[in-house]
């Protein structure tokens, strides 16, 4: 049995399926599997002490990280606000003893010196609001860890399913600006821009590359109801047309994960 099959059998099989329409009930398993495949490039060894930035409410990367560090390793999982299902999911995977959650602002980490073998930021760049914050967070990661591993979806489509994902995902910025006057997530950045962020933060690039998950990716979807709440009639009608076109493609081609860029660096 290879490592991926062991991860599925020993860990994913223990995590209950979710009832969160319109997402399929195995969406969390698929997202964790993508992180597990991606983390093969991070050089993780048993016994490592790992800092995870932006663990999120569903512990999507926390679970594979805690599995990969083994019984003698630890994952310090950091997030500022999103914790709703975190404990429930990590405990169901049987990995709670390997994880220490911390409610912390990643721009000001409470560690006075290098305390980690590795700091990771997986699919979290786009949630950091602006480029200044991105550089500050990466700088903090470099300060407290011997090495860092950053990975993010790229704005590249090689298949119709990847195009469908990107078309729906990129609508989020327009919709949230029209509705709330602010962005939700940033758009995906190209790999050379991710490298630029790391270098601006003082990082020395060790390795980088791209990775094809070969999995569905359902998290671009935004419900039509959000657009229907937009008060500006012209903006609402324009965005409804765009949403309908994007949704039609999702239905026709499915929603496939675009390529992912990854970077390993040190201070």
CSV table of C-alpha atoms in Angstrom, one decimal:
chain,number,residue,atom,x,y,z
A,1,UNK,CA,0.0,0.0,0.0
A,2,UNK,CA,1.5,3.4,-1.0
A,3,UNK,CA,1.5,6.5,1.2
A,4,UNK,CA,-1.6,8.0,-0.4
A,5,UNK,CA,-3.6,4.8,0.1
A,6,UNK,CA,-2.5,4.7,3.7
A,7,UNK,CA,-3.6,8.3,4.3
A,8,UNK,CA,-7.0,7.6,2.8
A,9,UNK,CA,-7.5,4.4,4.8
A,10,UNK,CA,-6.0,5.5,8.1
A,11,UNK,CA,-7.2,9.1,8.2
A,12,UNK,CA,-9.7,10.2,5.6
A,13,UNK,CA,-12.0,7.2,6.2
A,14,UNK,CA,-12.4,8.4,9.8
A,15,UNK,CA,-13.6,11.9,9.0
A,16,UNK,CA,-17.4,12.0,8.5
A,17,UNK,CA,-18.8,13.1,5.2
A,18,UNK,CA,-20.4,16.5,5.2
A,19,UNK,CA,-24.0,17.6,4.4
A,20,UNK,CA,-23.3,21.1,2.9
A,21,UNK,CA,-25.2,21.4,-0.4
A,22,UNK,CA,-24.4,22.3,-3.1
A,23,UNK,CA,-21.0,20.9,-2.3
A,24,UNK,CA,-20.7,17.1,-2.7
A,25,UNK,CA,-20.5,15.3,0.7
A,26,UNK,CA,-16.9,14.2,0.1
A,27,UNK,CA,-15.6,17.7,-0.7
A,28,UNK,CA,-13.5,17.9,2.5
A,29,UNK,CA,-11.8,14.5,1.8
A,30,UNK,CA,-10.9,15.7,-1.8
A,31,UNK,CA,-9.5,19.0,-0.5
A,32,UNK,CA,-7.4,17.1,2.1
A,33,UNK,CA,-6.2,14.7,-0.5
A,34,UNK,CA,-5.0,17.6,-2.7
A,35,UNK,CA,-3.1,19.0,0.3
A,36,UNK,CA,-1.5,15.6,1.0
A,37,UNK,CA,-0.3,15.3,-2.6
A,38,UNK,CA,1.0,18.9,-2.6
A,39,UNK,CA,2.9,18.5,0.7
A,40,UNK,CA,5.0,15.7,-0.9
A,41,UNK,CA,7.1,18.6,-2.3
A,42,UNK,CA,7.7,20.2,1.2
A,43,UNK,CA,10.3,17.7,2.5
A,44,UNK,CA,8.4,16.8,5.6
A,45,UNK,CA,9.9,14.2,7.9
A,46,UNK,CA,8.6,12.4,11.0
A,47,UNK,CA,9.3,14.3,14.2
A,48,UNK,CA,9.3,17.8,12.6
A,49,UNK,CA,7.9,20.8,14.4
A,50,UNK,CA,5.8,22.7,11.8
A,51,UNK,CA,4.0,26.0,11.9
A,52,UNK,CA,0.9,26.2,9.8
A,53,UNK,CA,-0.3,29.7,8.9
A,54,UNK,CA,-4.0,30.0,8.2
A,55,UNK,CA,-5.3,26.6,9.2
A,56,UNK,CA,-8.9,27.6,8.7
A,57,UNK,CA,-12.1,26.2,10.1
A,58,UNK,CA,-11.9,22.8,8.4
A,59,UNK,CA,-8.2,22.0,9.1
A,60,UNK,CA,-7.8,21.1,5.5
A,61,UNK,CA,-4.0,21.1,5.5
A,62,UNK,CA,-3.7,20.6,9.3
A,63,UNK,CA,-4.8,16.9,9.0
A,64,UNK,CA,-2.3,15.8,6.4
A,65,UNK,CA,0.4,17.8,8.1
A,66,UNK,CA,-0.3,16.1,11.5
A,67,UNK,CA,-0.3,12.7,9.8
A,68,UNK,CA,3.0,13.3,8.0
A,69,UNK,CA,4.9,14.5,11.1
A,70,UNK,CA,4.1,11.3,12.9
A,71,UNK,CA,3.6,10.7,16.6
A,72,UNK,CA,6.8,12.6,17.6
A,73,UNK,CA,6.1,15.6,15.5
A,74,UNK,CA,3.9,18.7,16.2
A,75,UNK,CA,1.8,21.1,14.1
A,76,UNK,CA,1.2,24.6,15.6
A,77,UNK,CA,-1.9,25.6,13.7
A,78,UNK,CA,-2.4,29.4,13.5
A,79,UNK,CA,-5.5,31.3,12.5
A,80,UNK,CA,-7.0,34.6,13.7
A,81,UNK,CA,-10.8,33.9,13.4
A,82,UNK,CA,-11.8,30.7,11.6
A,83,UNK,CA,-12.2,27.8,14.0
A,84,UNK,CA,-15.8,26.6,13.8
A,85,UNK,CA,-15.1,22.9,12.9
A,86,UNK,CA,-11.4,22.7,13.5
A,87,UNK,CA,-11.4,20.7,16.8
A,88,UNK,CA,-14.2,18.3,15.7
A,89,UNK,CA,-12.4,17.4,12.4
A,90,UNK,CA,-8.9,17.0,13.8
A,91,UNK,CA,-10.2,14.8,16.7
A,92,UNK,CA,-12.3,12.7,14.2
A,93,UNK,CA,-9.0,12.0,12.3
A,94,UNK,CA,-7.4,10.8,15.5
A,95,UNK,CA,-4.6,13.5,15.3
A,96,UNK,CA,-5.5,15.9,18.1
A,97,UNK,CA,-2.5,15.1,20.3
A,98,UNK,CA,-0.2,16.2,17.5
A,99,UNK,CA,-1.8,19.6,17.0
A,100,UNK,CA,-1.6,22.9,19.0
A,101,UNK,CA,-4.1,25.5,17.8
A,102,UNK,CA,-3.3,29.1,18.4
A,103,UNK,CA,-5.5,32.2,17.8
A,104,UNK,CA,-2.8,34.6,16.5
A,105,UNK,CA,-2.3,37.3,14.0
A,106,UNK,CA,0.3,35.9,11.5
A,107,UNK,CA,1.7,39.4,11.0
A,108,UNK,CA,3.0,39.4,14.6
A,109,UNK,CA,3.9,35.8,15.6
A,110,UNK,CA,4.6,35.3,19.3
A,111,UNK,CA,7.8,33.4,18.9
A,112,UNK,CA,11.0,35.4,19.7
A,113,UNK,CA,13.4,33.2,17.6
A,114,UNK,CA,13.5,30.3,15.1
A,115,UNK,CA,11.3,27.7,16.7
A,116,UNK,CA,10.2,25.6,13.8
A,117,UNK,CA,11.7,23.2,11.2
A,118,UNK,CA,9.2,24.4,8.7
A,119,UNK,CA,6.5,27.0,8.3
A,120,UNK,CA,3.8,26.4,5.7
A,121,UNK,CA,1.2,28.6,4.0
A,122,UNK,CA,-1.1,26.4,1.8
A,123,UNK,CA,-3.7,28.0,-0.3
A,124,UNK,CA,-3.8,31.0,2.0
A,125,UNK,CA,-2.0,33.8,0.1
A,126,UNK,CA,-5.3,34.8,-1.5
A,127,UNK,CA,-6.9,35.4,1.9
A,128,UNK,CA,-4.4,37.9,3.1
A,129,UNK,CA,-6.2,41.0,1.7
A,130,UNK,CA,-3.3,42.9,0.1
A,131,UNK,CA,0.3,42.5,-1.0
A,132,UNK,CA,1.7,44.4,1.9
A,133,UNK,CA,0.2,41.9,4.3
A,134,UNK,CA,1.4,39.0,2.2
A,135,UNK,CA,5.0,40.1,2.4
A,136,UNK,CA,4.7,40.8,6.2
A,137,UNK,CA,3.3,37.3,6.9
A,138,UNK,CA,6.0,35.6,4.8
A,139,UNK,CA,8.7,37.7,6.6
A,140,UNK,CA,7.4,36.5,9.9
A,141,UNK,CA,7.4,32.9,8.6
A,142,UNK,CA,11.1,33.3,7.6
A,143,UNK,CA,11.9,34.8,10.9
A,144,UNK,CA,10.6,31.9,13.0
A,145,UNK,CA,11.4,28.8,10.8
A,146,UNK,CA,14.4,27.2,9.3
A,147,UNK,CA,12.6,26.8,6.0
A,148,UNK,CA,9.2,27.8,4.5
A,149,UNK,CA,6.9,26.2,2.0
A,150,UNK,CA,4.3,28.2,0.2
A,151,UNK,CA,1.7,26.9,-2.3
A,152,UNK,CA,-1.1,28.6,-4.1
A,153,UNK,CA,-3.5,27.9,-7.0
A,154,UNK,CA,-2.3,29.5,-10.2
A,155,UNK,CA,-4.5,31.5,-12.7
A,156,UNK,CA,-3.8,28.8,-15.4
A,157,UNK,CA,-6.3,26.6,-17.2
A,158,UNK,CA,-5.3,23.6,-19.3
A,159,UNK,CA,-8.7,22.0,-19.4
A,160,UNK,CA,-12.4,23.1,-19.7
A,161,UNK,CA,-13.0,22.1,-16.1
A,162,UNK,CA,-10.1,24.3,-14.9
A,163,UNK,CA,-11.4,27.2,-17.0
A,164,UNK,CA,-14.9,26.7,-15.4
A,165,UNK,CA,-13.3,26.9,-11.9
A,166,UNK,CA,-11.4,30.1,-12.7
A,167,UNK,CA,-14.3,31.8,-14.4
A,168,UNK,CA,-16.5,31.3,-11.3
A,169,UNK,CA,-13.7,32.1,-8.8
A,170,UNK,CA,-12.7,35.4,-10.4
A,171,UNK,CA,-16.3,36.6,-10.1
A,172,UNK,CA,-16.0,36.7,-6.3
A,173,UNK,CA,-14.0,40.0,-6.3
A,174,UNK,CA,-16.6,41.8,-8.3
A,175,UNK,CA,-19.6,40.4,-6.4
A,176,UNK,CA,-18.1,41.2,-2.9
A,177,UNK,CA,-17.1,44.7,-4.0
A,178,UNK,CA,-20.6,45.4,-5.3
A,179,UNK,CA,-22.2,43.9,-2.2
A,180,UNK,CA,-19.9,45.1,0.6
A,181,UNK,CA,-17.6,47.6,-1.0
A,182,UNK,CA,-14.6,45.3,-0.3
A,183,UNK,CA,-12.8,42.3,-1.7
A,184,UNK,CA,-13.3,38.8,-0.4
A,185,UNK,CA,-10.3,36.7,-1.5
A,186,UNK,CA,-7.7,38.1,-3.9
A,187,UNK,CA,-7.3,36.7,-7.4
A,188,UNK,CA,-4.9,33.8,-7.8
A,189,UNK,CA,-1.3,35.1,-8.5
A,190,UNK,CA,1.1,33.7,-11.1
A,191,UNK,CA,4.1,31.8,-9.8
A,192,UNK,CA,6.6,34.6,-10.6
A,193,UNK,CA,4.5,37.0,-8.5
A,194,UNK,CA,4.6,34.5,-5.6
A,195,UNK,CA,8.4,34.2,-5.9
A,196,UNK,CA,8.5,38.1,-5.9
A,197,UNK,CA,6.6,38.1,-2.6
A,198,UNK,CA,9.0,35.7,-1.0
A,199,UNK,CA,12.1,37.6,-2.1
A,200,UNK,CA,10.6,40.9,-1.0
A,201,UNK,CA,10.1,39.3,2.5
A,202,UNK,CA,13.8,38.5,2.6
A,203,UNK,CA,13.6,34.9,1.4
A,204,UNK,CA,16.2,33.0,-0.6
A,205,UNK,CA,14.4,30.6,-3.0
A,206,UNK,CA,15.7,27.0,-2.7
A,207,UNK,CA,13.2,25.2,-5.0
A,208,UNK,CA,10.0,25.9,-6.8
A,209,UNK,CA,7.7,24.2,-9.2
A,210,UNK,CA,4.1,23.5,-10.4
A,211,UNK,CA,1.9,20.6,-9.5
A,212,UNK,CA,-1.3,19.2,-11.1
A,213,UNK,CA,-3.7,17.9,-8.4
A,214,UNK,CA,-5.8,16.0,-10.9
A,215,UNK,CA,-8.8,16.4,-8.6
A,216,UNK,CA,-12.1,18.4,-8.6
A,217,UNK,CA,-12.1,21.7,-6.8
A,218,UNK,CA,-15.5,22.8,-5.6
A,219,UNK,CA,-14.7,25.9,-3.5
A,220,UNK,CA,-14.9,28.6,-6.2
A,221,UNK,CA,-18.7,28.4,-6.2
A,222,UNK,CA,-20.6,31.4,-4.9
A,223,UNK,CA,-24.4,31.1,-4.5
A,224,UNK,CA,-26.6,33.2,-6.9
A,225,UNK,CA,-28.3,34.6,-3.8
A,226,UNK,CA,-25.3,36.9,-3.1
A,227,UNK,CA,-25.8,38.7,-6.4
A,228,UNK,CA,-29.5,39.0,-5.9
A,229,UNK,CA,-28.8,41.2,-2.8
A,230,UNK,CA,-26.8,43.8,-4.8
A,231,UNK,CA,-28.9,47.0,-4.8
A,232,UNK,CA,-27.3,48.6,-7.9
A,233,UNK,CA,-29.6,47.3,-10.7
A,234,UNK,CA,-27.0,47.6,-13.5
A,235,UNK,CA,-24.3,45.9,-11.5
A,236,UNK,CA,-26.7,43.2,-10.4
A,237,UNK,CA,-27.9,42.4,-13.9
A,238,UNK,CA,-24.4,42.4,-15.3
A,239,UNK,CA,-23.1,40.1,-12.6
A,240,UNK,CA,-26.1,37.8,-12.9
A,241,UNK,CA,-25.3,37.3,-16.6
A,242,UNK,CA,-21.7,36.5,-15.8
A,243,UNK,CA,-22.6,34.2,-13.0
A,244,UNK,CA,-25.1,32.3,-15.2
A,245,UNK,CA,-22.4,31.8,-17.9
A,246,UNK,CA,-19.9,30.6,-15.4
A,247,UNK,CA,-22.4,28.3,-13.7
A,248,UNK,CA,-23.4,26.8,-17.0
A,249,UNK,CA,-19.8,25.9,-17.7
A,250,UNK,CA,-19.4,24.3,-14.2
A,251,UNK,CA,-22.5,22.2,-14.9
A,252,UNK,CA,-21.2,21.2,-18.4
A,253,UNK,CA,-17.4,20.6,-17.7
A,254,UNK,CA,-17.2,20.0,-14.0
A,255,UNK,CA,-14.9,22.0,-11.7
A,256,UNK,CA,-11.3,20.8,-11.9
A,257,UNK,CA,-8.4,22.1,-9.7
A,258,UNK,CA,-6.1,24.4,-11.7
A,259,UNK,CA,-2.3,23.9,-11.4
A,260,UNK,CA,-0.7,24.8,-8.1
A,261,UNK,CA,2.6,26.7,-7.7
A,262,UNK,CA,4.9,25.9,-4.8
A,263,UNK,CA,8.0,27.5,-3.3
A,264,UNK,CA,10.6,26.4,-0.8
A,265,UNK,CA,12.7,29.1,0.7
A,266,UNK,CA,14.9,30.1,3.7
A,267,UNK,CA,16.0,33.4,5.3
